[in-house]
CSV table of C-alpha atoms (C1' of nucleotides) in Angstrom, one decimal:
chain,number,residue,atom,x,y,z
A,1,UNK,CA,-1.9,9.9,6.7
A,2,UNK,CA,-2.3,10.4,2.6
A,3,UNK,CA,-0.5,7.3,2.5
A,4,UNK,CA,-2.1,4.3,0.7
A,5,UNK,CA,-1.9,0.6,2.0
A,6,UNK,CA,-0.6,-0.9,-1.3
A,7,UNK,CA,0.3,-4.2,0.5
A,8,UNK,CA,-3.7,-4.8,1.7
A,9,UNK,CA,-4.2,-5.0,-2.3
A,10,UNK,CA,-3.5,-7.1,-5.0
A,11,UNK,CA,-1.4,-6.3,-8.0
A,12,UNK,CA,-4.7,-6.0,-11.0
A,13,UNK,CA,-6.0,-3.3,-7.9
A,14,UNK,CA,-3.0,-1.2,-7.2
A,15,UNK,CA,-2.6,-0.9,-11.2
A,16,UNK,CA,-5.9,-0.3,-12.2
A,17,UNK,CA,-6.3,2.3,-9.3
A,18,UNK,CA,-3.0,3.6,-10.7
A,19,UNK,CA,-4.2,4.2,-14.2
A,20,UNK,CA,-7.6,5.5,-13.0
A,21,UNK,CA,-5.0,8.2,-11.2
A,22,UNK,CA,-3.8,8.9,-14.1
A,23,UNK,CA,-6.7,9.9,-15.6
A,24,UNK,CA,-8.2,11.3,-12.5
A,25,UNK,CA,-7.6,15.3,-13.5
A,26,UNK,CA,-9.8,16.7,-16.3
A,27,UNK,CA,-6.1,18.8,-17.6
A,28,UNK,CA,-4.9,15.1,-18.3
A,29,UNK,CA,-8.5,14.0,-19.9
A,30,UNK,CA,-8.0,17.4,-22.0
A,31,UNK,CA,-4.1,16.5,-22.6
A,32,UNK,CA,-5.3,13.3,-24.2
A,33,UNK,CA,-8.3,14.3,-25.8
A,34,UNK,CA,-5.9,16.7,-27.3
A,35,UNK,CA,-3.6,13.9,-28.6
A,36,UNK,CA,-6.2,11.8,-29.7
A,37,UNK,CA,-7.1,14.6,-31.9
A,38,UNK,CA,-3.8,16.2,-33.7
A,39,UNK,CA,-2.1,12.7,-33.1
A,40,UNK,CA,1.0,14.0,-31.7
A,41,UNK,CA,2.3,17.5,-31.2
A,42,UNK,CA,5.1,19.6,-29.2
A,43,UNK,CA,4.2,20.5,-25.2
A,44,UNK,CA,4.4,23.9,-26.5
A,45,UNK,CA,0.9,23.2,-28.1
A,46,UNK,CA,-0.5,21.0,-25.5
A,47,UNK,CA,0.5,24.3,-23.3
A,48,UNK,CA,-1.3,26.5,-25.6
A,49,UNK,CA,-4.5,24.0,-25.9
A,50,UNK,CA,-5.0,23.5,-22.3
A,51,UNK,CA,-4.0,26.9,-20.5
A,52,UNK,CA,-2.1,25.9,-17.4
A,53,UNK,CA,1.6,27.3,-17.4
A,54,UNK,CA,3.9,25.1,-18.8
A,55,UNK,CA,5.4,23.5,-15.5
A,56,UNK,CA,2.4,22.3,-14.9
A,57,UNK,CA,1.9,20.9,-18.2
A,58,UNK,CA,5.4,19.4,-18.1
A,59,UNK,CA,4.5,17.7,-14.7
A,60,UNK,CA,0.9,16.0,-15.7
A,61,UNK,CA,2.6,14.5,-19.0
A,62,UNK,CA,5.3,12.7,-16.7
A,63,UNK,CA,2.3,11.3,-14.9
A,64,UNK,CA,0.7,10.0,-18.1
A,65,UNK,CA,4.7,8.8,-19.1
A,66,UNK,CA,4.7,7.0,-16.3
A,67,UNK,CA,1.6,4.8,-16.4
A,68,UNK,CA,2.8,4.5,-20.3
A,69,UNK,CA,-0.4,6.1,-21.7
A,70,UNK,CA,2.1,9.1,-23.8
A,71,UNK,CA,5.3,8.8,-25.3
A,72,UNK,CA,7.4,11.8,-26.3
A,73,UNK,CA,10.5,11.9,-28.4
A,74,UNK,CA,13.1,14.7,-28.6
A,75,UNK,CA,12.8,17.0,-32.1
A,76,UNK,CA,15.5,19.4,-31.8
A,77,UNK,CA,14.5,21.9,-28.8
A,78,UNK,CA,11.1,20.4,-28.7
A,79,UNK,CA,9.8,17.5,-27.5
A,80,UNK,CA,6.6,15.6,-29.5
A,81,UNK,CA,4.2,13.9,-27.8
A,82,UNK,CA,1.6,11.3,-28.9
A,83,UNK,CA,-0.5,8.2,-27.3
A,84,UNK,CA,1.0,4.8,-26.9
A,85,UNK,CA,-0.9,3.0,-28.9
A,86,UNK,CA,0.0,-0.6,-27.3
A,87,UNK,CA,-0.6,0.6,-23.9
A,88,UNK,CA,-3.9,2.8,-24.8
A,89,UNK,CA,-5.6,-0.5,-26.2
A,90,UNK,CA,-4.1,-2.1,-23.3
A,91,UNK,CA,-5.6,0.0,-20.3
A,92,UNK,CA,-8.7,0.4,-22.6
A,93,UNK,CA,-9.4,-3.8,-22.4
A,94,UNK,CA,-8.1,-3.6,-18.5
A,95,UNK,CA,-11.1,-1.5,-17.5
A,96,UNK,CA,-13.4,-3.2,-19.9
A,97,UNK,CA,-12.7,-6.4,-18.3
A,98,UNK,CA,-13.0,-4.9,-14.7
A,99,UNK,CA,-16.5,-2.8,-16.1
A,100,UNK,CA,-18.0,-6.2,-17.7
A,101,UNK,CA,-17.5,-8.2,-14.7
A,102,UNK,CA,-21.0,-6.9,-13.9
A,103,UNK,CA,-24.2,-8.9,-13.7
A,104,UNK,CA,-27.2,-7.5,-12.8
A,105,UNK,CA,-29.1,-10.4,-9.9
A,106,UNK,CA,-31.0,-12.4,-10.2
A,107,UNK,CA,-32.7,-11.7,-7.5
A,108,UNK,CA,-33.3,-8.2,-6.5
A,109,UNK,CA,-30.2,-7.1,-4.3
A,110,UNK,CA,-30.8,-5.9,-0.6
A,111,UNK,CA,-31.1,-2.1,-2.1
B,1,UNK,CA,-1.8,24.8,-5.0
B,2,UNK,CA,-3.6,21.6,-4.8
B,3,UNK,CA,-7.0,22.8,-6.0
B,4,UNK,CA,-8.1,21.9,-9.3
B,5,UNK,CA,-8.6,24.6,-12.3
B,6,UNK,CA,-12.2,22.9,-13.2
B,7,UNK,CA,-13.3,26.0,-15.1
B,8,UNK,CA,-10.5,25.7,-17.7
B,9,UNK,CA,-12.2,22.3,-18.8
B,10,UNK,CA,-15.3,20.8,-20.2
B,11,UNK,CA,-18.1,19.4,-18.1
B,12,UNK,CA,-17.2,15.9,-20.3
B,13,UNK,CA,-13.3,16.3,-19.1
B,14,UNK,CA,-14.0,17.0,-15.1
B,15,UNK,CA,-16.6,14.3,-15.4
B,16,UNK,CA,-14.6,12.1,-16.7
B,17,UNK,CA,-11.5,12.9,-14.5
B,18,UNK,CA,-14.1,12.8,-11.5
B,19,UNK,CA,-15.1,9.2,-12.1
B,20,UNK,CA,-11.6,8.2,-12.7
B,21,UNK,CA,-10.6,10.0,-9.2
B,22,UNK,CA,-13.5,7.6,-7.5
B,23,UNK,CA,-11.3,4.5,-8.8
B,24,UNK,CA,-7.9,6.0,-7.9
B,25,UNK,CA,-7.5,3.9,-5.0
B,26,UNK,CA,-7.2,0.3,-4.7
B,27,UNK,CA,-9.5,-0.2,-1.4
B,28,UNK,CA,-12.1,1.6,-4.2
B,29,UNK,CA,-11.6,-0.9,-6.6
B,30,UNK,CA,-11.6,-3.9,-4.0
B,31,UNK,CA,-14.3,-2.8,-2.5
B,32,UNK,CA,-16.2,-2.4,-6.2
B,33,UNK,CA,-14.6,-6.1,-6.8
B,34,UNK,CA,-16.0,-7.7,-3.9
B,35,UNK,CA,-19.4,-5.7,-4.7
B,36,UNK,CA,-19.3,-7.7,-8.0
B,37,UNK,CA,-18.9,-10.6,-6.3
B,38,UNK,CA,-21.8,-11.2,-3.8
B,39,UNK,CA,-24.0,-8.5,-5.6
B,40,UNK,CA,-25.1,-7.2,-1.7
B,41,UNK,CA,-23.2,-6.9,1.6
B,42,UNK,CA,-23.3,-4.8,4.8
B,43,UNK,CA,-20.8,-2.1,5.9
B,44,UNK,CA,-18.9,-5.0,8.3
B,45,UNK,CA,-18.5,-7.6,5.7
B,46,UNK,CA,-16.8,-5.2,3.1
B,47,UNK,CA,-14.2,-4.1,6.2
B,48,UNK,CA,-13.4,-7.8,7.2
B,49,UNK,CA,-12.7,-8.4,3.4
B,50,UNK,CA,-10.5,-5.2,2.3
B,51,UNK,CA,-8.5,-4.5,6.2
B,52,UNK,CA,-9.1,-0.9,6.6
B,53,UNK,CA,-10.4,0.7,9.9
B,54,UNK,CA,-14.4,1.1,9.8
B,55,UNK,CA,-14.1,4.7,9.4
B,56,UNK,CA,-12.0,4.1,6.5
B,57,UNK,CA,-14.4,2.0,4.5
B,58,UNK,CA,-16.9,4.6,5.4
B,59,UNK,CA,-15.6,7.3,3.7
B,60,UNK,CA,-14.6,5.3,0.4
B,61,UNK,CA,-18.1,3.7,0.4
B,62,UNK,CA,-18.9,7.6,0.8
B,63,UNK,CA,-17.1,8.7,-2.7
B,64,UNK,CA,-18.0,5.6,-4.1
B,65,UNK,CA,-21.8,6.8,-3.2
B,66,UNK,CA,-21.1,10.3,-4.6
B,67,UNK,CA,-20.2,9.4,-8.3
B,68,UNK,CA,-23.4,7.0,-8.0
B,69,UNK,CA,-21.3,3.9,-8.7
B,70,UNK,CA,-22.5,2.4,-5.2
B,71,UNK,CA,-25.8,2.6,-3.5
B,72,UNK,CA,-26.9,2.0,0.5
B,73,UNK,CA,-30.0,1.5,2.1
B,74,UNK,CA,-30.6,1.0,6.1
B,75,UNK,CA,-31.6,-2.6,7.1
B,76,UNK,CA,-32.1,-2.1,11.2
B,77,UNK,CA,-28.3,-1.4,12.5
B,78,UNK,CA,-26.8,-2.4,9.1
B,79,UNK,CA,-26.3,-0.7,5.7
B,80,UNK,CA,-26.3,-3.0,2.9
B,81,UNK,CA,-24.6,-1.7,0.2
B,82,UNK,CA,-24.7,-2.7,-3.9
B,83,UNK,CA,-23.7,-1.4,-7.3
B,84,UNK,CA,-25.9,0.9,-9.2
B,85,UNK,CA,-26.5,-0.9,-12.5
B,86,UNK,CA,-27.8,2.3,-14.2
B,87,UNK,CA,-24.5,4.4,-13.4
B,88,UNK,CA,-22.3,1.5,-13.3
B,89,UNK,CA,-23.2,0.8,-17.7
B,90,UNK,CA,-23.2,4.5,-18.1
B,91,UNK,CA,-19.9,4.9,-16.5
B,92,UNK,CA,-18.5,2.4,-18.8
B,93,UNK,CA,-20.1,3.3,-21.7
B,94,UNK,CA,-18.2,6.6,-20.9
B,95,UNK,CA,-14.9,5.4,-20.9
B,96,UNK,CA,-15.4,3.5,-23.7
B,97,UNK,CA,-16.5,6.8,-25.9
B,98,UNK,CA,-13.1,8.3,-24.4
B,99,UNK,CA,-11.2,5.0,-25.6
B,100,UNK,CA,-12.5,4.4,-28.8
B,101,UNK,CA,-11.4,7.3,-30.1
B,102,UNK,CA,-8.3,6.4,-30.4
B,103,UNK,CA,-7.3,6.5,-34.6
B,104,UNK,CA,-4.1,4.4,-34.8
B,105,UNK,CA,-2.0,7.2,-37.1
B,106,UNK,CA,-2.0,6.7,-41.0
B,107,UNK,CA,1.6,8.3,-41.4
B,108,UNK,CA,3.9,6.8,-38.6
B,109,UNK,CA,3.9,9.5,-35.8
B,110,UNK,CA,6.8,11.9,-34.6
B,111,UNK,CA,7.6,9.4,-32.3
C,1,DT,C1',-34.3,1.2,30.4
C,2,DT,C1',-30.0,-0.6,29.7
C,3,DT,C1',-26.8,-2.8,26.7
C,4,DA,C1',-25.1,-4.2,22.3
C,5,DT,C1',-24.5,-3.7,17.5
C,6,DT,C1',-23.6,-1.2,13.4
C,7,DC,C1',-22.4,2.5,10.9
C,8,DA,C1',-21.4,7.6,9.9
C,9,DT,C1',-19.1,11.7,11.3
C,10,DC,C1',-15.6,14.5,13.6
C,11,DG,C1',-11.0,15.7,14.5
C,12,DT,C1',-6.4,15.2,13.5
C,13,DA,C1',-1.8,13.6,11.8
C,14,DA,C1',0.9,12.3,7.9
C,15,DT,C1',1.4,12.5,3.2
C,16,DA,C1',0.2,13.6,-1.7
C,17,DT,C1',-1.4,16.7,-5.3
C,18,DT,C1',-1.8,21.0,-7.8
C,19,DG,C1',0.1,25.0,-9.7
C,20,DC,C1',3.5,28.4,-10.8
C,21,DA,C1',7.8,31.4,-10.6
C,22,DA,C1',12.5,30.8,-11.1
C,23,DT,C1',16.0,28.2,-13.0
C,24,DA,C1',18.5,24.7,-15.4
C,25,DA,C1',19.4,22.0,-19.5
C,26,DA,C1',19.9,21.3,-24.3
C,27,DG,C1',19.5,22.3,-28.7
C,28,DT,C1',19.4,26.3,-32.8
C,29,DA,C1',20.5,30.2,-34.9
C,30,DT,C1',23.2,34.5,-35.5
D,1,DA,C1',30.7,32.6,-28.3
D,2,DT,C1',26.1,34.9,-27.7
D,3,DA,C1',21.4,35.0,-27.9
D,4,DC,C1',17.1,32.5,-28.5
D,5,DT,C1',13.8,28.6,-28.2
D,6,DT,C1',11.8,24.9,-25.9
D,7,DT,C1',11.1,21.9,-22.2
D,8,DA,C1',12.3,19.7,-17.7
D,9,DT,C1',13.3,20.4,-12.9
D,10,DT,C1',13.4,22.6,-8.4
D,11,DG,C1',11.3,24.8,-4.6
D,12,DC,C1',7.4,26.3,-2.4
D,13,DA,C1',2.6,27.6,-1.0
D,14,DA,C1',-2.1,26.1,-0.9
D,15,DT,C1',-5.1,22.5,-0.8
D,16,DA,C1',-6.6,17.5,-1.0
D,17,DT,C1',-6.3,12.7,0.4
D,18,DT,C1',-5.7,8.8,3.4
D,19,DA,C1',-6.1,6.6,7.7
D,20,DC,C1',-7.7,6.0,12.3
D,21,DG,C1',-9.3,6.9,17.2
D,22,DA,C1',-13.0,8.8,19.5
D,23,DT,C1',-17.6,9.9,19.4
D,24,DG,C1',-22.4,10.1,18.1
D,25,DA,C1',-26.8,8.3,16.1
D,26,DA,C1',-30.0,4.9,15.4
D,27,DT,C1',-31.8,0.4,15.7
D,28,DA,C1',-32.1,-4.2,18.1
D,29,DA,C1',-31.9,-7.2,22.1
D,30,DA,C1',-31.9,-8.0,27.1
DNA sequence: TTTATTCATCGTAATATTGCAATAAAGTAT
DNA sequence: ATACTTTATTGCAATATTACGATGAATAAA
């Protein structure tokens, strides 16, 4: 059905899988990477950088908009981009706290 | 088109984005959660607890399998499935590398 | 051997995602 | 006003994902 069951889940699951959507194309990774590394820029750059046409750009930084990762402010014709820096450190101790709920057993697992 | 451009990227971003994709749904991440949680389960107690048809559960537990996060071995009838320690520390150690490279800007950014 | 039990796979319907050409919107410059 | 620049939106085609019933495979129990 392509449809997900949000109700079976609870809320830390449905937003964590969220984010993890997110970040779940490597032209969003790249995006990103991309901002971590100039600190903000223009779509125009990010179009450049990445080489997708610029719809397509345009579409996968509404998705990192909307889980709040990027922000982008109107300069005249152009629109800057950069990371949220609240909501990066954020996601960043989200998943830490889901990774470091790990503990190897004590005794050795079925497999 | 709905097919991915992977040869525009690095092997670093499609990895990346590939892992992230394994945790872009929340019956992933419960299933991972409850995996956490008694260390070692069969295929029937991990489809009581998250409420998705067998088949389901079997083809999450599949991607879940294919990134290496989860790991199965046969026991009679059963599969008892657990979390691949190896994979699971690298996996975060990789998303940690990606987060911590976030530089809060010197000069306040464009926006 | 027959009957359960447990799980993976197949097939399929509904929906979502990806990518781009065309176009719209909104500012800048001439 | 006209032309130009930059970006978002729309519409659409190709493909992927999600979910489940039906079925198959493989072991265990009778």
């Amino acid at each position: 059905m392509g449809v997900t069951k949000t109700d079976l889940f609870t809320p830390t699951q449905n937003e964590l899988s969220a984010i993890a959507k997110a970040l779940a194309h490597p032209a969003r990774i790249a995006i990103l990477e991309y901002l971590l590394e100039c600190q903000s820029c223009i779509t125009g750059s990010i179009v450049d950088k990445v080489g997708l046409a610029q719809p397509t750009i345009s579409q996968h930084l509404r998705e990192l908009k909307a889980v709040g990762l990027v922000q982008g402010t109107v300069e005249g014709t152009a629109v800057c981009y950069c990371i949220n820096p609240e909501k990066w450190r954020a996601i960043q101790a989200l998943w830490n706290g889901f990774f470091d709920h790990y503990q190897a057993p004590d005794t050795t697992a079925c497999c």
